[in-house]
mmCIF file of C-alpha atoms (C1' of nucleotides) and ligand atoms in Angstrom:
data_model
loop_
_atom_site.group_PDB
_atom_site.id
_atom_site.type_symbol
_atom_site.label_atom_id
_atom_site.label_comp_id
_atom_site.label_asym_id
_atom_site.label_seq_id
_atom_site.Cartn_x
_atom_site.Cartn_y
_atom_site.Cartn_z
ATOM 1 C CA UNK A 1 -20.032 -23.274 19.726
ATOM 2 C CA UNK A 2 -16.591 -23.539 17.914
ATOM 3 C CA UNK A 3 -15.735 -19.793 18.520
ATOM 4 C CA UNK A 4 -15.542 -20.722 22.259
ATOM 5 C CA UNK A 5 -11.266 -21.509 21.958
ATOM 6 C CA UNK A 6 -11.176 -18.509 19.918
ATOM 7 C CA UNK A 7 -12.964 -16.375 22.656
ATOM 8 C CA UNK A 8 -10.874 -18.044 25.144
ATOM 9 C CA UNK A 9 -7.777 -17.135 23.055
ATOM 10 C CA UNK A 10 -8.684 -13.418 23.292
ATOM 11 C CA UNK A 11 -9.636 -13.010 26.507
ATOM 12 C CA UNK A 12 -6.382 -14.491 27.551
ATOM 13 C CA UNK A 13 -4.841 -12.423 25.438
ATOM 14 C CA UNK A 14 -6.212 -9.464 27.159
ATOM 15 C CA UNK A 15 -5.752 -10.983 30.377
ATOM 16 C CA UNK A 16 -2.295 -11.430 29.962
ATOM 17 C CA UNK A 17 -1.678 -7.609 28.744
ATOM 18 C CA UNK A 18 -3.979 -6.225 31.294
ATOM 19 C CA UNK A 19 -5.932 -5.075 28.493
ATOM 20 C CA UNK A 20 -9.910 -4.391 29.552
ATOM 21 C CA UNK A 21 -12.819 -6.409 27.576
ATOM 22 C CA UNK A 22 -15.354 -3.777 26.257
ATOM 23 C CA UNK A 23 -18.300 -4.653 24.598
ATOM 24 C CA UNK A 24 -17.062 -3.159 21.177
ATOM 25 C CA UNK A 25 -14.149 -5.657 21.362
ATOM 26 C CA UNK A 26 -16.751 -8.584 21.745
ATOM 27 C CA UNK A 27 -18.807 -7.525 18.925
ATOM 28 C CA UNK A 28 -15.899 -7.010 16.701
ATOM 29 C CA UNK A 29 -14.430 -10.580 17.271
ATOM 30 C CA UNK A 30 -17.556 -11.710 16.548
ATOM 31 C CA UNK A 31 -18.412 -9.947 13.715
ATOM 32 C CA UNK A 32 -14.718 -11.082 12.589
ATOM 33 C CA UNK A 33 -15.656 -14.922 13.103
ATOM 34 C CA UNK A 34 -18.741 -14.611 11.425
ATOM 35 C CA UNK A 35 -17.352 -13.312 8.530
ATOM 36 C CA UNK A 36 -16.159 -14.160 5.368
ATOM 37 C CA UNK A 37 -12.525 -14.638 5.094
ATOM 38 C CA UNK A 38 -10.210 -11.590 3.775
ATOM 39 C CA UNK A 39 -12.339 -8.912 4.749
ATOM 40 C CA UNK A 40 -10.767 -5.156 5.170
ATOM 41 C CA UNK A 41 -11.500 -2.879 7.863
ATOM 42 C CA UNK A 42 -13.994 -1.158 6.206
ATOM 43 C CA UNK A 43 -15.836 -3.668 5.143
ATOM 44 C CA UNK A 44 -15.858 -4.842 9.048
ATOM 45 C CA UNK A 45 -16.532 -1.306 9.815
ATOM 46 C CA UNK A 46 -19.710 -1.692 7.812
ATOM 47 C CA UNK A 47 -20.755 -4.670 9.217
ATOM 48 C CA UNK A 48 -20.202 -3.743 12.763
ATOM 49 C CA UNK A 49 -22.090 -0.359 12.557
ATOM 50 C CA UNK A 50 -24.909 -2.522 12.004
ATOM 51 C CA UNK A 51 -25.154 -3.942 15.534
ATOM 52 C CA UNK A 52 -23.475 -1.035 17.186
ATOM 53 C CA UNK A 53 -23.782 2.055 15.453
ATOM 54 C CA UNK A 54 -21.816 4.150 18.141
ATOM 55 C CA UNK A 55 -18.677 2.660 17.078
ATOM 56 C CA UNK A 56 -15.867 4.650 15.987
ATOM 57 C CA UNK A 57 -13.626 3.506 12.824
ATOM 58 C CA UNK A 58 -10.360 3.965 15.525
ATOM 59 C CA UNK A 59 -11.843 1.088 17.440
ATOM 60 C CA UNK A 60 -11.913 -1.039 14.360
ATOM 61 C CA UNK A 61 -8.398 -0.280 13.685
ATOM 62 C CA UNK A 62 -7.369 -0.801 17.164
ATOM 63 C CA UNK A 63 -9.273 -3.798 17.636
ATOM 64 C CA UNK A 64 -8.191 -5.557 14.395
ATOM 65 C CA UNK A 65 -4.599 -4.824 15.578
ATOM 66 C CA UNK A 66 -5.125 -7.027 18.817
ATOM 67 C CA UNK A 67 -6.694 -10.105 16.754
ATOM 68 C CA UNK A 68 -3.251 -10.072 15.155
ATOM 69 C CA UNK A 69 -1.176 -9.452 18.218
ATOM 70 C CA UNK A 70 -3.479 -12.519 19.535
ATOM 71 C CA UNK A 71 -2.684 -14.796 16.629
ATOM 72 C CA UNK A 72 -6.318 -14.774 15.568
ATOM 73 C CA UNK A 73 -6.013 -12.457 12.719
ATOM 74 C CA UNK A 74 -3.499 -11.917 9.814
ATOM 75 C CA UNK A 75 -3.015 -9.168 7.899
ATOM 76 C CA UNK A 76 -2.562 -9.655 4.073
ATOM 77 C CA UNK A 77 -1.503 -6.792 1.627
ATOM 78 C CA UNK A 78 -2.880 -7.405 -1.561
ATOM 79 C CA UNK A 79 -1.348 -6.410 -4.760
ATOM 80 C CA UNK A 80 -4.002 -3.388 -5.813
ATOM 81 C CA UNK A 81 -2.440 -1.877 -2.331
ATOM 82 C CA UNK A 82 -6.013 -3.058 -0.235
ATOM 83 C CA UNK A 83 -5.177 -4.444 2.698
ATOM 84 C CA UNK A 84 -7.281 -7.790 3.945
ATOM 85 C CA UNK A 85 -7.515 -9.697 6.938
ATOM 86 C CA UNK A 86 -8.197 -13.445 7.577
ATOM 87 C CA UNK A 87 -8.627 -16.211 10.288
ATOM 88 C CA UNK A 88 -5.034 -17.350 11.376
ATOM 89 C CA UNK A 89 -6.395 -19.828 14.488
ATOM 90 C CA UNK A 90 -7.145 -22.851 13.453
ATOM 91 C CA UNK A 91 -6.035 -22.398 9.357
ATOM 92 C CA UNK A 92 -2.307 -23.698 8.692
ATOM 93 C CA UNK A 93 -0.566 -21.849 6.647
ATOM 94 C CA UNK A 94 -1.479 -21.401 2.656
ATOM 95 C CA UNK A 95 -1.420 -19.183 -0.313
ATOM 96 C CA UNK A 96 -3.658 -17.705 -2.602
ATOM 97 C CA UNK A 97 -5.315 -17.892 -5.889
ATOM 98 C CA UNK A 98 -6.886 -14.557 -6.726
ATOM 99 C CA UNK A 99 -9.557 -13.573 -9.566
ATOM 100 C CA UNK A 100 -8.826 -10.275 -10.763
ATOM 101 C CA UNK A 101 -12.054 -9.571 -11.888
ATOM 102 C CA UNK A 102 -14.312 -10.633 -8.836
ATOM 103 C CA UNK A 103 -11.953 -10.857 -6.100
ATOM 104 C CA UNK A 104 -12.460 -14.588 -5.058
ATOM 105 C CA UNK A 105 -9.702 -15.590 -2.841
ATOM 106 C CA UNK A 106 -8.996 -19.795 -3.255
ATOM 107 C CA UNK A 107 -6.691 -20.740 -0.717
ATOM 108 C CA UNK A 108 -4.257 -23.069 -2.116
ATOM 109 C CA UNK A 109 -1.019 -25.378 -0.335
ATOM 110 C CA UNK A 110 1.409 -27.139 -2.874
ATOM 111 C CA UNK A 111 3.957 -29.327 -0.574
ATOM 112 C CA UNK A 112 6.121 -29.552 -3.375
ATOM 113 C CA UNK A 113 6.233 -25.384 -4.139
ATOM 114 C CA UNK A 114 6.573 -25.162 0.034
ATOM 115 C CA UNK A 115 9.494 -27.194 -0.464
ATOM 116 C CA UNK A 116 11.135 -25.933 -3.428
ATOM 117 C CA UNK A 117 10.892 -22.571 -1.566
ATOM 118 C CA UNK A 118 12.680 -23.957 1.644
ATOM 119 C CA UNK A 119 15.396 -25.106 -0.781
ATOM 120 C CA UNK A 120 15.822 -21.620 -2.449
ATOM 121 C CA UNK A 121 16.257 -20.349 1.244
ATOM 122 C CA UNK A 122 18.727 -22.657 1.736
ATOM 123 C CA UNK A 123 20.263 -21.955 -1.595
ATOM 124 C CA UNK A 124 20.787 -18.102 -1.317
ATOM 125 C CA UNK A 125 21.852 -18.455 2.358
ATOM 126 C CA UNK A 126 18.972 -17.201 3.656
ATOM 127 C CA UNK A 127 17.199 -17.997 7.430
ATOM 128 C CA UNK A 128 13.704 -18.159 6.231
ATOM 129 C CA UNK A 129 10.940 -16.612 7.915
ATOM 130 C CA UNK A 130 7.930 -16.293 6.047
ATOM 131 C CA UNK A 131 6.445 -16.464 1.938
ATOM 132 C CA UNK A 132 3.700 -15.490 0.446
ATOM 133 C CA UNK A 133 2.467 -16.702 -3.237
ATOM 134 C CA UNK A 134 -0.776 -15.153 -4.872
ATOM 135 C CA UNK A 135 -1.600 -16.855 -8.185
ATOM 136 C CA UNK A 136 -3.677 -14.109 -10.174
ATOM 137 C CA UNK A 137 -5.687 -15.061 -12.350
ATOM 138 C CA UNK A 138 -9.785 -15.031 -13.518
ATOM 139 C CA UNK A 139 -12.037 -17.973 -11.893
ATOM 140 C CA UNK A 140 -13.769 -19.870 -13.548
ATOM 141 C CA UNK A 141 -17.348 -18.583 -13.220
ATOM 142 C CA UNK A 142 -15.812 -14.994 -14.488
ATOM 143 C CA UNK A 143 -14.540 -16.685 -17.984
ATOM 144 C CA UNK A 144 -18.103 -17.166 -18.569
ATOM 145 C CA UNK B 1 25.821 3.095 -24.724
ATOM 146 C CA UNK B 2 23.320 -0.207 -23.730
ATOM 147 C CA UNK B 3 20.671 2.822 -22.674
ATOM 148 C CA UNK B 4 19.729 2.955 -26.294
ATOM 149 C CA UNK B 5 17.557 0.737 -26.193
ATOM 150 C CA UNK B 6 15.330 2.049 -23.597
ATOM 151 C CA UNK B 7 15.662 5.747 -24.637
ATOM 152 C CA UNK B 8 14.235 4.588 -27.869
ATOM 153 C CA UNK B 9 11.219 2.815 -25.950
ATOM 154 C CA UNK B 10 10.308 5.761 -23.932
ATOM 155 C CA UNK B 11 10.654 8.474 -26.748
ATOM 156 C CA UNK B 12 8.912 5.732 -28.790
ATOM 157 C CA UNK B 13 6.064 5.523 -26.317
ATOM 158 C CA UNK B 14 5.712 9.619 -25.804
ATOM 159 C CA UNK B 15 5.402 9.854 -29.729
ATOM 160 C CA UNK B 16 3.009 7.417 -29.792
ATOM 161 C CA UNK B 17 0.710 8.759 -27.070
ATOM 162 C CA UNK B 18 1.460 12.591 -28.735
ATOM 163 C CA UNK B 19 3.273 13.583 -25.393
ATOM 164 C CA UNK B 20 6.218 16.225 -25.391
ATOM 165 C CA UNK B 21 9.542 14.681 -24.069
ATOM 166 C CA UNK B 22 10.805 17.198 -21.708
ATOM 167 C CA UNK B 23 14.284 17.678 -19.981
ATOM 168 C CA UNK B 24 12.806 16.698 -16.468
ATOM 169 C CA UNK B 25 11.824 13.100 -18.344
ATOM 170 C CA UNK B 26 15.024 12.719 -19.771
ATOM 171 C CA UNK B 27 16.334 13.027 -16.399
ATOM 172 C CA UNK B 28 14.303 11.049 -14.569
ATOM 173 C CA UNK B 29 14.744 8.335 -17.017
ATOM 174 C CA UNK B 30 18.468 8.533 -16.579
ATOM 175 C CA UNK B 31 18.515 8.438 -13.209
ATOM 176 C CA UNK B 32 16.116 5.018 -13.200
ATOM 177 C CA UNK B 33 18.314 3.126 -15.355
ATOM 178 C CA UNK B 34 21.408 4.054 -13.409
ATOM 179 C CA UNK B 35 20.388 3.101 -10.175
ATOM 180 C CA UNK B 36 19.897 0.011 -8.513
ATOM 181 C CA UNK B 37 16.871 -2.160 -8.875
ATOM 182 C CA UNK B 38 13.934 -1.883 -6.173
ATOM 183 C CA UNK B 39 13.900 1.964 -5.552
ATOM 184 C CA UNK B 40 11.131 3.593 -3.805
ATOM 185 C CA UNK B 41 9.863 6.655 -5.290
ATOM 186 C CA UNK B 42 10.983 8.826 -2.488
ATOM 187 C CA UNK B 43 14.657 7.557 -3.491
ATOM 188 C CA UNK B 44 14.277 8.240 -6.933
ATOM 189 C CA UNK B 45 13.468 11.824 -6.263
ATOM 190 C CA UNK B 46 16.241 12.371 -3.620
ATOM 191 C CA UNK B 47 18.646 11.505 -6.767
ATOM 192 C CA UNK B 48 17.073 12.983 -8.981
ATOM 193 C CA UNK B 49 16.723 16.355 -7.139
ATOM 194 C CA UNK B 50 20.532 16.613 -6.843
ATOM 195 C CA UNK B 51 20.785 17.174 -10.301
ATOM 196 C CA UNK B 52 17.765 18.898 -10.813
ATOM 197 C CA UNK B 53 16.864 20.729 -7.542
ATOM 198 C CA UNK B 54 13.847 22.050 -9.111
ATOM 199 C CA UNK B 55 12.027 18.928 -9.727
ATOM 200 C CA UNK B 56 8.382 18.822 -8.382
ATOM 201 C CA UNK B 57 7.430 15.342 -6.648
ATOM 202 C CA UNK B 58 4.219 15.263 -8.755
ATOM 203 C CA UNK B 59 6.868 15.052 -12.167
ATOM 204 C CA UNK B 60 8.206 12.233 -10.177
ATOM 205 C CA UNK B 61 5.258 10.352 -10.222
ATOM 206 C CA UNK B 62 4.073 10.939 -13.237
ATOM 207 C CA UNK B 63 6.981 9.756 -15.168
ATOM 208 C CA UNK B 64 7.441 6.928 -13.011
ATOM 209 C CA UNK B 65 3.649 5.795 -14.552
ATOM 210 C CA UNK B 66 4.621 6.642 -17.866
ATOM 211 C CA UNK B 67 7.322 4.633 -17.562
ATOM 212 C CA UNK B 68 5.476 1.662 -15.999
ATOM 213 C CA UNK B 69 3.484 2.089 -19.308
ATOM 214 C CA UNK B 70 5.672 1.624 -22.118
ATOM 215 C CA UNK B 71 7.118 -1.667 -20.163
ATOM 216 C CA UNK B 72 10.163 -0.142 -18.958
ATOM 217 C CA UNK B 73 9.029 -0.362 -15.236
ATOM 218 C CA UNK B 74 7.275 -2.280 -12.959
ATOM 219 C CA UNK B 75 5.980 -1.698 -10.007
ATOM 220 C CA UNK B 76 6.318 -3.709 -6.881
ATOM 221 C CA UNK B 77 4.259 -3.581 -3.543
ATOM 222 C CA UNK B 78 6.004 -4.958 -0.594
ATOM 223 C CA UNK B 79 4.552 -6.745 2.858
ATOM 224 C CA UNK B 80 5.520 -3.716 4.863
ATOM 225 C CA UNK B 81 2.960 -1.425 2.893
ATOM 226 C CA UNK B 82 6.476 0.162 0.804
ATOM 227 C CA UNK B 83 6.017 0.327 -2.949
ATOM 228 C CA UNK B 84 9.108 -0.061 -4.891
ATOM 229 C CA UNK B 85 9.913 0.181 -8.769
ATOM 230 C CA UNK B 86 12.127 -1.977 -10.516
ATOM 231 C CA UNK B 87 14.037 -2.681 -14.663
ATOM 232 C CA UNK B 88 11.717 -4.309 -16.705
ATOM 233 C CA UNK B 89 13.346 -3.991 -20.092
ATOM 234 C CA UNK B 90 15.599 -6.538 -20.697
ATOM 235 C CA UNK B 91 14.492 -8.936 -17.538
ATOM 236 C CA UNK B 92 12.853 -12.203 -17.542
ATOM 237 C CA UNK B 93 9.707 -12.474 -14.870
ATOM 238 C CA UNK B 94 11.422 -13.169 -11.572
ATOM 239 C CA UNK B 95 10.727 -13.928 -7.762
ATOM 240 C CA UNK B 96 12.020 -12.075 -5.023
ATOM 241 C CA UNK B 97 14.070 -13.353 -1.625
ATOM 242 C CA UNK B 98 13.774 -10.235 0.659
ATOM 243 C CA UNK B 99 16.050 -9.869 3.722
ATOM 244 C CA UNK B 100 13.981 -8.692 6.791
ATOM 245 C CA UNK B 101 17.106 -6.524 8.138
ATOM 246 C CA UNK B 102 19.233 -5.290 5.278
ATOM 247 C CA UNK B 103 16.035 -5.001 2.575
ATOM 248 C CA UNK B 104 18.594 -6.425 0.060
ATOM 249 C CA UNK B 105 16.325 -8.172 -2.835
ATOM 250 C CA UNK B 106 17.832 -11.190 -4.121
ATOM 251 C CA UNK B 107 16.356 -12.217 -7.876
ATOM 252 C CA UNK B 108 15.478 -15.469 -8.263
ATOM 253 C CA UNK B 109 13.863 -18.116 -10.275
ATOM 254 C CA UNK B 110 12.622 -21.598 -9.714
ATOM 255 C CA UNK B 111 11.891 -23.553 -13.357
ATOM 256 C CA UNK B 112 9.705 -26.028 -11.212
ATOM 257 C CA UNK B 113 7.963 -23.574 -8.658
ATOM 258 C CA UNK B 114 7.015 -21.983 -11.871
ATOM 259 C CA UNK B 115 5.832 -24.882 -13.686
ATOM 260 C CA UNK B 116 3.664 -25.944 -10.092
ATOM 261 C CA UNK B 117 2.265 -22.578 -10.288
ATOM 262 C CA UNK B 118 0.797 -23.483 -13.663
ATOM 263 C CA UNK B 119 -0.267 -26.536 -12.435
ATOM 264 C CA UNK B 120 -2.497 -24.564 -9.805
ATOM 265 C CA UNK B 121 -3.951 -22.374 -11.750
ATOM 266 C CA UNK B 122 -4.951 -25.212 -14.351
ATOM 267 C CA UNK B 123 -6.218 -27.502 -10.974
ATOM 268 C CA UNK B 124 -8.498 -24.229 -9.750
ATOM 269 C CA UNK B 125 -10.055 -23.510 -13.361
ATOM 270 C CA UNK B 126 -8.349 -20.157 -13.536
ATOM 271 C CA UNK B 127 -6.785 -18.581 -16.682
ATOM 272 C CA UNK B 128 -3.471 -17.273 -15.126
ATOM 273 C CA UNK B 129 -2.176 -13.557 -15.764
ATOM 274 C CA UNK B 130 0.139 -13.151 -13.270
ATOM 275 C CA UNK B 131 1.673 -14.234 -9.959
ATOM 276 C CA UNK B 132 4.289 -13.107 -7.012
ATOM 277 C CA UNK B 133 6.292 -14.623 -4.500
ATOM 278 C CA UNK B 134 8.103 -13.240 -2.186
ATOM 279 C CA UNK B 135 10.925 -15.287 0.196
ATOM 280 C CA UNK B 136 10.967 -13.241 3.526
ATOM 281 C CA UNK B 137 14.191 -13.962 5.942
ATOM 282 C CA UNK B 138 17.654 -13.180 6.920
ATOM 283 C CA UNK B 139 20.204 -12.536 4.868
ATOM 284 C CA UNK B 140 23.856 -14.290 5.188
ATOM 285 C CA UNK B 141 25.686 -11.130 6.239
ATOM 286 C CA UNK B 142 22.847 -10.091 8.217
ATOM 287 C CA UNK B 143 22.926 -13.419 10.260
ATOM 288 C CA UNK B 144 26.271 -12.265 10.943
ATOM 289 C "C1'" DT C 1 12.646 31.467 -37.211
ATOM 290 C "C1'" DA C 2 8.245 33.159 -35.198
ATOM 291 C "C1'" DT C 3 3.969 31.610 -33.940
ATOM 292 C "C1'" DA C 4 0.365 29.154 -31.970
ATOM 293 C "C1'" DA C 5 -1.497 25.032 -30.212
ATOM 294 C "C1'" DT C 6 -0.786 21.752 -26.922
ATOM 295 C "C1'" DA C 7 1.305 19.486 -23.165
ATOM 296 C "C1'" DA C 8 4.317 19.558 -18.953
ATOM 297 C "C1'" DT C 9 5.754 21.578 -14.864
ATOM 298 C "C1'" DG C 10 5.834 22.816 -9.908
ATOM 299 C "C1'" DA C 11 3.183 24.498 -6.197
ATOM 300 C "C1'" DT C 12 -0.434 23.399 -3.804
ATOM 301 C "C1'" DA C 13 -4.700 21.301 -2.447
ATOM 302 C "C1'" DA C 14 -7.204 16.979 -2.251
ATOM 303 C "C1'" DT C 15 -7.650 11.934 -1.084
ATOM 304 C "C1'" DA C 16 -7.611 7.845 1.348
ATOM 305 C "C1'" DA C 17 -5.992 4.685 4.718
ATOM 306 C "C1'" DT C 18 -4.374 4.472 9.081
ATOM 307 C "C1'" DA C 19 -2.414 6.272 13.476
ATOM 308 C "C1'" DA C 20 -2.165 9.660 17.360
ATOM 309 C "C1'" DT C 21 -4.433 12.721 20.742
ATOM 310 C "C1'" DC C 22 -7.516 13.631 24.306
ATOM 311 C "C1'" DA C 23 -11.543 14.433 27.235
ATOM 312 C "C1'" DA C 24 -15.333 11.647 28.712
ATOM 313 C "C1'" DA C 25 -17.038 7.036 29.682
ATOM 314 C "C1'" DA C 26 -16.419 2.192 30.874
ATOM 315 C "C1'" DT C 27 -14.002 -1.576 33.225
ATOM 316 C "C1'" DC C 28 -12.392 -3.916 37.076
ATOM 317 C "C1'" DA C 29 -9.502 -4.888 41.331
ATOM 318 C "C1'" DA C 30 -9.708 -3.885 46.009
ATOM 319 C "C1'" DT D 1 -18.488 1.551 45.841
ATOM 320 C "C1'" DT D 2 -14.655 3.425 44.763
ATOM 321 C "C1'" DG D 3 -10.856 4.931 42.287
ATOM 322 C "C1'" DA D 4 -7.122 3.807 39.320
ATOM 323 C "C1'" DT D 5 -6.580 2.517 34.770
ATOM 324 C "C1'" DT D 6 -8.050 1.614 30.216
ATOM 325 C "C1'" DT D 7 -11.126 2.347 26.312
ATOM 326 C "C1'" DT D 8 -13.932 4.931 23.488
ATOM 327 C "C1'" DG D 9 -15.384 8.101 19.776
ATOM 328 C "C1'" DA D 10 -14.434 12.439 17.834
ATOM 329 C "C1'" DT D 11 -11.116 14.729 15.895
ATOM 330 C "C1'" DT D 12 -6.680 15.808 14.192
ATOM 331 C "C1'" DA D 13 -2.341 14.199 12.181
ATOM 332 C "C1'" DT D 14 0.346 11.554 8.948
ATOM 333 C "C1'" DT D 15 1.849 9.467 4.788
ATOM 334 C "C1'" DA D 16 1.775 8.235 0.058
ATOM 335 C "C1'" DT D 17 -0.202 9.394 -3.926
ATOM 336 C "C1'" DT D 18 -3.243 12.033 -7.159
ATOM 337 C "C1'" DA D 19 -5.739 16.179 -8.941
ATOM 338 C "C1'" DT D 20 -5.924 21.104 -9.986
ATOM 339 C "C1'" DC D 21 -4.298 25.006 -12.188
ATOM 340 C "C1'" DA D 22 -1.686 29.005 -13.599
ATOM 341 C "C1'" DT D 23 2.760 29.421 -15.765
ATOM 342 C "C1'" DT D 24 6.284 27.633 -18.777
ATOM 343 C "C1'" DA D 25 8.210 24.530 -22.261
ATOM 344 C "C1'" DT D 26 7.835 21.776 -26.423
ATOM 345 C "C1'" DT D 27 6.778 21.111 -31.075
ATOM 346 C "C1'" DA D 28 4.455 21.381 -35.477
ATOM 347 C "C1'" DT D 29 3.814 24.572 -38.901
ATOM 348 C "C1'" DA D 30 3.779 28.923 -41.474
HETATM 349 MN MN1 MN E 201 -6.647 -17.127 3.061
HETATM 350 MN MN1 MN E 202 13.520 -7.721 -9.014
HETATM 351 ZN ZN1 ZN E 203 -13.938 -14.446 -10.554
HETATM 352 ZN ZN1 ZN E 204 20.317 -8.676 5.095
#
DNA sequence: TATAATAATGATAATAATAATCAAAATCAA
DNA sequence: TTGATTTTGATTATTATTATCATTATTATA
């Protein structure tokens, strides 16, 4: 199974914090890998009541907070203020091209925008340390 | 006084939508243009409120969206979940370079990060409407 | 100018997303 | 197996923003 390296990356992570490995935290990873990509909490809420109805919406939150801590989960704000997460391991880095009207995320990298933006760093005196680029627009399949 | 201009598009805009322009408006309007760009709304009412103790946060708000609506405002929402406001009259579509530290914005625009942008949206069949970028890092006095 | 219709205001309550608190339950090292 | 420590779920708190509503202000008109 390829989630095995992400597993391991978790459990190390715990490890290494003395952090404890609950069930809940193994079914939320999971659910997490299994997902689509930019989910929000609630929607992972939703799908992890499924399995494990008990769970509490703090233990989503607090959960979701490791998987970034971990580096297998980043958190991306969106510009209608919803917050979305997305797999980090294993995905370099990229931006995104959004449709307004059904909220399909295509993830997009343009070498020559990631190095016009290094330059404009280095133009403004500037140490860079991160970007982020969303293209909105409507897909394709929404223009009819 | 270069105000004119946008005095006329907000009083415009209330006579057009059959809304009353009140002193607390007038105000609130004043204050926007005379401060610096990116202001949070919180800020906005701690200025405002010195000259006009009696202003209610709600009136805040809802001339901030009024003026978002007649195109002298727009509204930003920043990676650390902060929603800021800044000029639209007058200014060209621009980019941002954010320091981390000092949370000075720097304006900026990049003829052929803009033209790449097209590009993408053309390559991914989507009609574009808008985008953002947003050059996180350290600013030169903050690098000290 | 006085009036009357309409809209705006400020105080307050409501929302919604997320974080903090805490007693009970689960994990895990010894 | 135990016992220290952490986690959980329920609940409350927080924060930014919006909705409600009685009172006040604006404005068109007589
Ligand atoms: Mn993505
Ligand atoms: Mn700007
Ligand atoms: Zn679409
Ligand atoms: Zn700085």
């Amino acid at each position: 199974m390829i989630r095995k390296n992400e597993e391991k990356i978790f459990e190390d992570y715990l490890a290494r914090e003395n952090l404890k490995h609950s069930e809940q935290r193994k079914e939320i990873l999971d659910v997490f890998l299994n997902t689509d990509k930019h989910i929000t909490a609630d929607e992972l809420y939703g799908i992890v009541r499924k399995k494990y109805p008990s769970i509490g919406y703090a233990t989503i939150y607090r959960t979701i907070r490791l998987l970034c801590e971990c580096g297998l989960c980043l958190e991306l704000k969106i510009d209608d203020g919803t917050t979305r997460y997305e797999h980090l391991y294993g995905h370099r880095h990229h931006d995104h091209l959004i449709c307004v009207k059904c909220n399909r995320f295509v993830e997009v990298v343009d070498p020559d925008i990631e190095r016009l933006q290094e330059k404009l760093f280095k133009r403004f005196g500037f140490a860079p340390q991160r970007h982020r680029m969303e293209l909105y627009g409507i897909c394709k399949k929404c223009k009819k």
